[in-house]
Amino acid sequence: MMQEERNWAGNYRYGAAELFEPGRMEQLQEWVAKRHKIRALGSRHSFNNIADTLGSLVSLKKMNQVLELDHSRGTVTVEGGIRYGELASYLHANKYALHNLATLPHITIAGGCATRTWFGGPDW
Ligand SMILES: Cc1cc2nc3c(=O)[nH]c(=O)nc-3n(C[C@H](O)[C@H](O)[C@H](O)COP(=O)(O)OP(=O)(O)OC[C@H]3O[C@@H](n4cnc5c(N)ncnc54)[C@H](O)[C@@H]3O)c2cc1C
């Protein structure tokens, strides 16, 4: 199933046996419980095989909602598939902002965290 699936730049072809895109937590839980080797796929911007697996890939791109904005603590809780552009728009509408952003709005925050991506900030 994944044989023709490539990363964003097109220089890498994923070798995973399957790709699952759940829309709800229950679907994800059920699917995960039946598998042994799983890796999460973000927006596929990594240029190498870091997001690949010989097992199964799961993409959370349909699970991209903001779950909670806590004004008292200044924190926001999001689902694993949300992208920088989506969260930035939501926060801006609520008069907040992130300290730093990916250079591309369609990179996922989970992928950015996993790769320790850093695109700048006050000291950059
Ligand atoms: C044009 C371009 C410019 C770039 N510029 C920079 C730059 O200036 N600085 C920099 O640091 N990087 C840069 N990168 C790299 C890029 O930022 C990272 O590859 C990106 O942050 C990865 O995010 P992704 O959503 O595409 O994840 P993917 O590439 O799909 O996955 C990356 C890792 O995140 C994990 N992951 C993804 N989603 C989840 C999840 N929900 N839960 C757990 N793990 C997850 C994957 O398993 C994998 O290990 C650039 C990439 C491109 C294509």
Coordinates of N, CA, C and O and ligand atoms in Angstrom, one line a residue:
M1 N 0.8 -1.2 0.0 CA 0.0 0.0 0.0 C 0.9 1.3 0.0 O 0.5 2.3 -0.6
M2 N 2.0 1.2 0.7 CA 2.8 2.4 0.8 C 3.8 2.6 -0.3 O 4.6 3.5 -0.3
Q3 N 3.8 1.6 -1.2 CA 4.9 1.6 -2.2 C 5.1 2.9 -3.0 O 6.2 3.3 -3.4
E4 N 4.0 3.6 -3.3 CA 4.1 4.8 -4.0 C 4.0 6.1 -3.2 O 4.1 7.2 -3.7
E5 N 4.0 5.9 -1.9 CA 3.9 7.0 -1.0 C 5.3 7.6 -0.7 O 6.2 6.9 -0.3
R6 N 5.4 8.9 -1.0 CA 6.7 9.5 -0.8 C 6.7 10.7 0.2 O 5.6 11.1 0.5
N7 N 7.9 11.1 0.6 CA 7.9 12.3 1.5 C 7.6 13.6 0.7 O 7.5 13.5 -0.6
W8 N 7.6 14.7 1.4 CA 7.2 15.9 0.7 C 8.1 16.3 -0.4 O 7.7 16.8 -1.5
A9 N 9.4 16.1 -0.2 CA 10.4 16.5 -1.3 C 10.4 15.5 -2.4 O 10.9 15.8 -3.5
G10 N 9.9 14.3 -2.2 CA 9.9 13.3 -3.2 C 11.1 12.5 -3.3 O 11.3 11.6 -4.2
N11 N 12.1 12.7 -2.4 CA 13.4 12.0 -2.5 C 13.4 10.7 -1.8 O 14.3 9.9 -1.8
Y12 N 12.3 10.4 -1.0 CA 12.3 9.2 -0.2 C 10.9 8.5 -0.4 O 9.9 9.1 -0.3
R13 N 11.0 7.2 -0.6 CA 9.8 6.4 -0.7 C 9.6 5.5 0.5 O 10.5 4.7 0.8
Y14 N 8.5 5.6 1.2 CA 8.3 4.9 2.4 C 8.1 3.4 2.2 O 7.5 3.0 1.2
G15 N 8.7 2.6 3.1 CA 8.6 1.2 2.9 C 7.6 0.5 3.8 O 7.5 -0.8 3.8
A16 N 6.9 1.2 4.6 CA 5.9 0.6 5.5 C 4.8 -0.2 4.8 O 4.5 0.1 3.6
A17 N 4.3 -1.2 5.4 CA 3.4 -2.1 4.8 C 2.0 -1.5 4.6 O 1.3 -1.8 3.7
E18 N 1.7 -0.6 5.5 CA 0.3 0.1 5.5 C 0.4 1.4 6.1 O 1.3 1.8 6.9
L19 N -0.7 2.2 5.8 CA -0.8 3.6 6.3 C -2.3 3.7 6.8 O -3.2 3.5 6.0
F20 N -2.4 4.1 8.1 CA -3.8 4.2 8.6 C -4.0 5.7 9.0 O -3.1 6.3 9.6
E21 N -5.2 6.2 8.7 CA -5.5 7.6 9.0 C -6.8 7.7 9.8 O -7.9 7.9 9.2
P22 N -6.7 7.5 11.1 CA -7.9 7.5 11.9 C -8.5 8.9 12.0 O -7.8 9.9 11.9
G23 N -9.8 8.9 12.3 CA -10.5 10.2 12.5 C -10.8 10.4 13.9 O -11.1 11.5 14.3
R24 N -10.8 9.3 14.7 CA -11.3 9.4 16.1 C -10.3 8.6 17.0 O -9.7 7.6 16.5
M25 N -10.2 9.0 18.2 CA -9.4 8.3 19.2 C -9.7 6.8 19.3 O -8.8 6.0 19.4
E26 N -11.0 6.5 19.3 CA -11.4 5.1 19.4 C -10.9 4.2 18.3 O -10.4 3.1 18.5
Q27 N -10.9 4.8 17.1 CA -10.4 4.1 15.9 C -8.9 3.8 16.0 O -8.4 2.8 15.7
L28 N -8.2 4.9 16.5 CA -6.8 4.8 16.7 C -6.4 3.7 17.8 O -5.5 2.9 17.5
Q29 N -7.1 3.7 18.9 CA -6.9 2.8 19.9 C -7.1 1.3 19.5 O -6.3 0.4 19.7
E30 N -8.2 1.1 18.7 CA -8.5 -0.2 18.2 C -7.4 -0.7 17.3 O -7.0 -1.9 17.3
W31 N -7.0 0.2 16.4 CA -6.0 -0.2 15.4 C -4.7 -0.5 16.1 O -4.0 -1.5 15.8
V32 N -4.3 0.4 17.0 CA -3.0 0.2 17.7 C -2.9 -1.1 18.5 O -1.9 -1.8 18.5
A33 N -4.1 -1.5 19.1 CA -4.1 -2.7 19.9 C -3.9 -3.9 19.1 O -3.5 -5.0 19.7
K34 N -4.0 -3.9 17.8 CA -3.9 -5.1 17.0 C -2.5 -5.1 16.3 O -2.3 -6.0 15.4
R35 N -1.6 -4.2 16.6 CA -0.4 -4.2 15.8 C 0.8 -4.2 16.8 O 0.7 -3.8 17.9
H36 N 2.0 -4.6 16.3 CA 3.1 -4.8 17.1 C 4.2 -3.7 16.8 O 4.8 -3.2 17.7
K37 N 4.3 -3.3 15.6 CA 5.3 -2.3 15.2 C 4.7 -1.1 14.5 O 4.2 -1.3 13.4
I38 N 4.7 0.0 15.1 CA 4.0 1.2 14.6 C 4.9 2.4 14.7 O 5.7 2.6 15.6
R39 N 4.7 3.3 13.7 CA 5.4 4.6 13.8 C 4.4 5.7 13.3 O 3.6 5.5 12.4
A40 N 4.5 6.9 13.9 CA 3.6 8.0 13.5 C 4.3 8.7 12.4 O 5.5 8.9 12.3
L41 N 3.4 9.1 11.4 CA 3.9 9.9 10.3 C 3.3 11.3 10.4 O 2.1 11.5 10.7
G42 N 4.1 12.3 10.3 CA 3.6 13.7 10.4 C 3.2 14.2 9.0 O 2.5 13.6 8.2
S43 N 3.8 15.4 8.6 CA 3.5 15.9 7.3 C 4.5 15.6 6.2 O 4.5 16.1 5.2
R44 N 5.4 14.6 6.6 CA 6.3 14.0 5.6 C 7.4 14.9 5.2 O 7.9 14.8 4.1
H45 N 7.8 15.9 6.0 CA 8.8 16.9 5.6 C 10.2 16.4 5.8 O 11.1 17.0 5.3
S46 N 10.4 15.4 6.7 CA 11.7 14.9 6.9 C 12.3 14.4 5.6 O 11.6 13.7 4.9
F47 N 13.6 14.7 5.3 CA 14.2 14.3 4.1 C 14.7 12.8 4.1 O 15.1 12.3 3.0
N48 N 14.6 12.2 5.2 CA 15.2 10.8 5.3 C 14.1 9.8 5.8 O 12.9 10.1 5.8
N49 N 14.6 8.7 6.3 CA 13.7 7.6 6.7 C 13.2 7.7 8.2 O 12.7 6.7 8.7
I50 N 13.4 8.8 8.8 CA 13.1 8.9 10.2 C 11.7 8.6 10.6 O 11.4 8.1 11.6
A51 N 10.8 8.9 9.6 CA 9.4 8.7 9.9 C 8.9 7.3 9.4 O 7.7 7.0 9.4
D52 N 9.8 6.5 8.9 CA 9.4 5.2 8.2 C 9.5 4.0 9.2 O 10.1 4.1 10.3
T53 N 9.0 2.9 8.8 CA 9.0 1.7 9.6 C 8.8 0.5 8.7 O 8.2 0.7 7.6
L54 N 9.3 -0.6 9.1 CA 9.0 -1.9 8.4 C 7.6 -2.4 8.8 O 7.1 -3.3 8.2
G55 N 7.1 -1.8 9.9 CA 5.7 -2.2 10.3 C 4.6 -1.3 9.7 O 4.6 -1.2 8.5
S56 N 3.9 -0.7 10.6 CA 2.7 0.1 10.1 C 2.9 1.6 10.4 O 3.4 1.9 11.5
L57 N 2.4 2.4 9.5 CA 2.4 3.9 9.8 C 1.0 4.4 10.1 O 0.0 3.9 9.5
V58 N 1.0 5.3 11.0 CA -0.3 6.0 11.3 C -0.1 7.5 11.1 O 0.9 8.1 11.6
S59 N -1.0 8.1 10.4 CA -1.1 9.5 10.3 C -2.2 10.1 11.0 O -3.4 9.6 10.9
L60 N -2.0 11.1 11.8 CA -3.1 11.8 12.6 C -3.6 13.0 11.9 O -4.1 13.9 12.5
K61 N -3.5 13.1 10.6 CA -3.8 14.3 9.9 C -5.3 14.7 10.0 O -5.7 15.8 9.9
K62 N -6.2 13.6 10.3 CA -7.6 13.9 10.5 C -7.9 14.2 12.0 O -9.0 14.5 12.3
M63 N -6.9 14.1 12.8 CA -7.1 14.4 14.2 C -6.2 15.6 14.5 O -5.1 15.6 15.0
N64 N -6.8 16.8 14.2 CA -6.0 18.0 14.2 C -6.7 19.2 14.9 O -6.6 20.3 14.5
Q65 N -7.5 18.8 15.9 CA -8.3 19.8 16.6 C -7.6 20.4 17.9 O -6.7 19.7 18.5
V66 N -7.9 21.6 18.2 CA -7.5 22.2 19.5 C -8.5 21.6 20.5 O -9.7 21.7 20.4
L67 N -8.0 21.1 21.6 CA -8.8 20.5 22.6 C -9.1 21.4 23.8 O -10.2 21.4 24.3
E68 N -8.1 22.2 24.1 CA -8.3 23.2 25.2 C -7.4 24.3 25.2 O -6.2 24.1 24.9
L69 N -7.9 25.5 25.5 CA -7.0 26.7 25.7 C -7.2 27.1 27.1 O -8.3 27.5 27.5
D70 N -6.2 27.0 27.9 CA -6.2 27.3 29.3 C -5.7 28.7 29.5 O -4.5 28.9 29.5
H71 N -6.6 29.7 29.7 CA -6.1 31.1 29.9 C -5.3 31.3 31.1 O -4.4 32.1 31.2
S72 N -5.7 30.6 32.2 CA -5.0 30.9 33.5 C -3.6 30.4 33.4 O -2.7 30.9 34.1
R73 N -3.3 29.3 32.7 CA -2.0 28.7 32.7 C -1.2 29.1 31.4 O 0.0 28.9 31.3
G74 N -1.9 29.7 30.4 CA -1.3 30.1 29.2 C -0.9 28.9 28.4 O 0.2 28.9 27.7
T75 N -1.7 27.8 28.4 CA -1.3 26.6 27.7 C -2.4 26.2 26.7 O -3.6 26.6 26.9
V76 N -2.1 25.5 25.7 CA -3.1 25.0 24.7 C -2.8 23.5 24.5 O -1.7 23.1 24.4
T77 N -3.9 22.7 24.5 CA -3.8 21.3 24.3 C -4.4 21.0 22.9 O -5.5 21.4 22.6
V78 N -3.6 20.2 22.1 CA -4.0 19.9 20.7 C -3.9 18.5 20.4 O -3.3 17.7 21.1
E79 N -4.6 18.0 19.4 CA -4.5 16.7 18.9 C -3.2 16.6 18.1 O -2.6 17.6 17.6
G80 N -2.7 15.3 17.9 CA -1.4 15.1 17.4 C -1.2 15.5 15.9 O -0.1 15.6 15.5
G81 N -2.3 15.7 15.2 CA -2.1 16.0 13.8 C -2.2 17.5 13.4 O -2.0 17.8 12.2
I82 N -2.3 18.3 14.4 CA -2.5 19.7 14.1 C -1.2 20.3 13.5 O -0.1 19.9 13.8
R83 N -1.3 21.3 12.6 CA -0.2 21.9 11.9 C 0.1 23.3 12.5 O -0.8 23.9 13.0
Y84 N 1.3 23.8 12.3 CA 1.7 25.1 12.8 C 0.7 26.2 12.3 O 0.2 27.0 13.1
G85 N 0.4 26.1 11.0 CA -0.5 27.2 10.5 C -1.9 27.1 11.1 O -2.5 28.2 11.3
E86 N -2.4 25.9 11.4 CA -3.7 25.8 12.0 C -3.7 26.3 13.4 O -4.6 27.0 13.8
L87 N -2.7 25.9 14.2 CA -2.7 26.4 15.6 C -2.4 27.9 15.6 O -3.0 28.6 16.5
A88 N -1.5 28.4 14.8 CA -1.2 29.8 14.8 C -2.5 30.6 14.5 O -2.7 31.7 15.2
S89 N -3.3 30.2 13.6 CA -4.5 30.9 13.3 C -5.5 30.9 14.4 O -6.1 31.9 14.8
Y90 N -5.6 29.7 15.1 CA -6.5 29.6 16.2 C -6.0 30.5 17.4 O -6.8 31.3 18.0
L91 N -4.7 30.5 17.6 CA -4.2 31.3 18.7 C -4.3 32.8 18.5 O -4.7 33.6 19.3
H92 N -4.1 33.2 17.2 CA -4.2 34.6 16.9 C -5.6 35.1 17.1 O -5.8 36.2 17.6
A93 N -6.6 34.3 16.7 CA -8.0 34.6 16.9 C -8.3 34.8 18.4 O -9.3 35.5 18.7
N94 N -7.5 34.1 19.2 CA -7.7 34.2 20.7 C -6.7 35.1 21.4 O -6.5 35.0 22.6
K95 N -6.0 35.9 20.6 CA -5.0 36.9 21.1 C -3.8 36.2 21.7 O -3.2 36.8 22.7
Y96 N -3.4 35.1 21.2 CA -2.1 34.4 21.7 C -1.3 34.2 20.4 O -1.7 34.4 19.3
A97 N 0.0 33.8 20.7 CA 0.9 33.4 19.6 C 1.9 32.4 20.2 O 2.1 32.3 21.4
L98 N 2.6 31.7 19.2 CA 3.7 30.8 19.6 C 5.0 31.6 19.7 O 5.1 32.5 18.9
H99 N 5.9 31.1 20.5 CA 7.2 31.8 20.6 C 8.0 31.7 19.3 O 8.8 32.5 18.9
N100 N 7.8 30.5 18.7 CA 8.5 30.3 17.4 C 7.7 29.4 16.5 O 6.8 28.6 17.0
L101 N 8.0 29.4 15.2 CA 7.2 28.7 14.3 C 8.1 27.9 13.3 O 9.2 28.3 13.1
A102 N 7.5 26.9 12.7 CA 8.1 26.3 11.6 C 8.2 27.3 10.4 O 7.3 28.2 10.3
T103 N 9.1 27.1 9.5 CA 9.2 28.0 8.3 C 8.0 27.7 7.4 O 7.6 28.6 6.6
L104 N 7.5 26.5 7.5 CA 6.4 26.1 6.6 C 5.1 25.9 7.5 O 5.2 25.1 8.4
P105 N 4.0 26.5 7.1 CA 2.8 26.4 8.0 C 2.2 25.0 8.0 O 1.4 24.6 8.9
H106 N 2.5 24.1 7.1 CA 1.9 22.8 7.0 C 2.7 21.7 7.7 O 2.3 20.5 7.6
I107 N 3.8 22.0 8.4 CA 4.5 21.0 9.2 C 3.7 20.8 10.5 O 3.2 21.7 11.1
T108 N 3.6 19.5 10.9 CA 2.9 19.3 12.1 C 3.7 19.6 13.4 O 5.0 19.5 13.4
I109 N 3.1 20.0 14.4 CA 3.7 20.3 15.7 C 4.4 19.1 16.3 O 5.5 19.1 16.8
A110 N 3.7 18.0 16.2 CA 4.2 16.7 16.7 C 5.5 16.4 16.0 O 6.5 15.9 16.6
G111 N 5.5 16.5 14.7 CA 6.7 16.2 13.9 C 7.8 17.2 14.2 O 9.0 16.8 14.3
G112 N 7.5 18.4 14.4 CA 8.5 19.4 14.8 C 9.1 19.1 16.2 O 10.3 19.2 16.3
C113 N 8.3 18.7 17.1 CA 8.8 18.3 18.4 C 9.7 17.1 18.3 O 10.7 17.0 19.0
A114 N 9.2 16.1 17.6 CA 9.9 14.8 17.5 C 11.3 15.0 16.9 O 12.3 14.3 17.2
T115 N 11.4 15.9 16.0 CA 12.7 16.2 15.3 C 13.5 17.3 15.9 O 14.5 17.7 15.4
R116 N 12.9 17.9 17.0 CA 13.5 19.0 17.7 C 13.8 20.2 16.7 O 14.8 20.9 16.8
T117 N 12.8 20.3 15.8 CA 12.9 21.4 14.9 C 12.9 22.8 15.6 O 12.1 23.0 16.5
W118 N 13.7 23.7 15.2 CA 13.8 25.0 15.8 C 14.0 26.0 14.7 O 15.0 26.0 14.0
F119 N 13.0 26.8 14.5 CA 13.0 27.8 13.4 C 13.2 29.2 13.9 O 12.9 30.2 13.2
G120 N 13.8 29.4 15.0 CA 14.1 30.8 15.4 C 13.3 31.2 16.7 O 12.8 30.4 17.4
G121 N 13.4 32.4 16.9 CA 12.8 33.0 18.2 C 13.6 34.2 18.6 O 14.4 34.7 17.8
P122 N 13.5 34.7 19.8 CA 14.1 35.9 20.2 C 15.6 35.9 20.0 O 16.3 36.8 19.7
D123 N 16.2 34.7 20.3 CA 17.7 34.6 20.3 C 18.3 34.0 19.0 O 19.5 33.8 18.9
W124 N 17.4 33.7 18.0 CA 17.9 33.1 16.8 C 18.6 34.0 15.9 O 18.3 35.1 15.7
Ligands
LIG1 C1 11.8 22.8 2.9 C2 12.1 22.3 4.3 C3 12.7 23.2 5.1 C4 13.1 22.8 6.4 N1 13.7 23.6 7.2 C5 14.0 23.3 8.5 C6 14.7 24.2 9.4 O1 14.9 25.3 9.1 N2 15.0 23.7 10.6 C7 14.7 22.5 11.0 O2 15.0 22.1 12.2 N3 14.1 21.6 10.2 C8 13.8 21.9 9.0 N4 13.2 21.1 8.1 C9 12.9 19.7 8.6 C10 11.4 19.7 9.1 O3 11.1 20.8 9.9 C11 11.2 18.5 9.9 O4 11.4 17.4 9.1 C12 9.7 18.5 10.4 O5 9.7 19.3 11.5 C13 9.1 17.2 10.6 O6 7.7 17.4 10.8 P1 6.7 16.5 9.9 O7 5.3 16.9 10.5 O8 6.9 16.7 8.5 O9 7.1 15.1 10.4 P2 7.6 13.8 9.6 O10 8.7 14.2 8.7 O11 6.4 13.1 8.9 O12 8.1 12.9 10.8 C14 9.2 13.3 11.6 C15 9.3 12.6 12.9 O13 8.2 12.9 13.7 C16 7.5 11.8 14.2 N5 6.1 12.1 14.4 C17 5.3 12.7 13.5 N6 4.1 12.9 14.0 C18 4.1 12.3 15.2 C19 3.1 12.1 16.2 N7 1.9 12.5 16.0 N8 3.5 11.5 17.3 C20 4.8 11.0 17.5 N9 5.7 11.2 16.6 C21 5.4 11.8 15.4 C22 7.8 10.7 13.1 O14 7.6 9.4 13.6 C23 9.2 11.0 12.8 O15 10.1 10.4 13.7 C24 12.8 21.5 6.8 C25 12.1 20.6 6.0 C26 11.8 21.0 4.7 C27 11.1 20.0 3.7

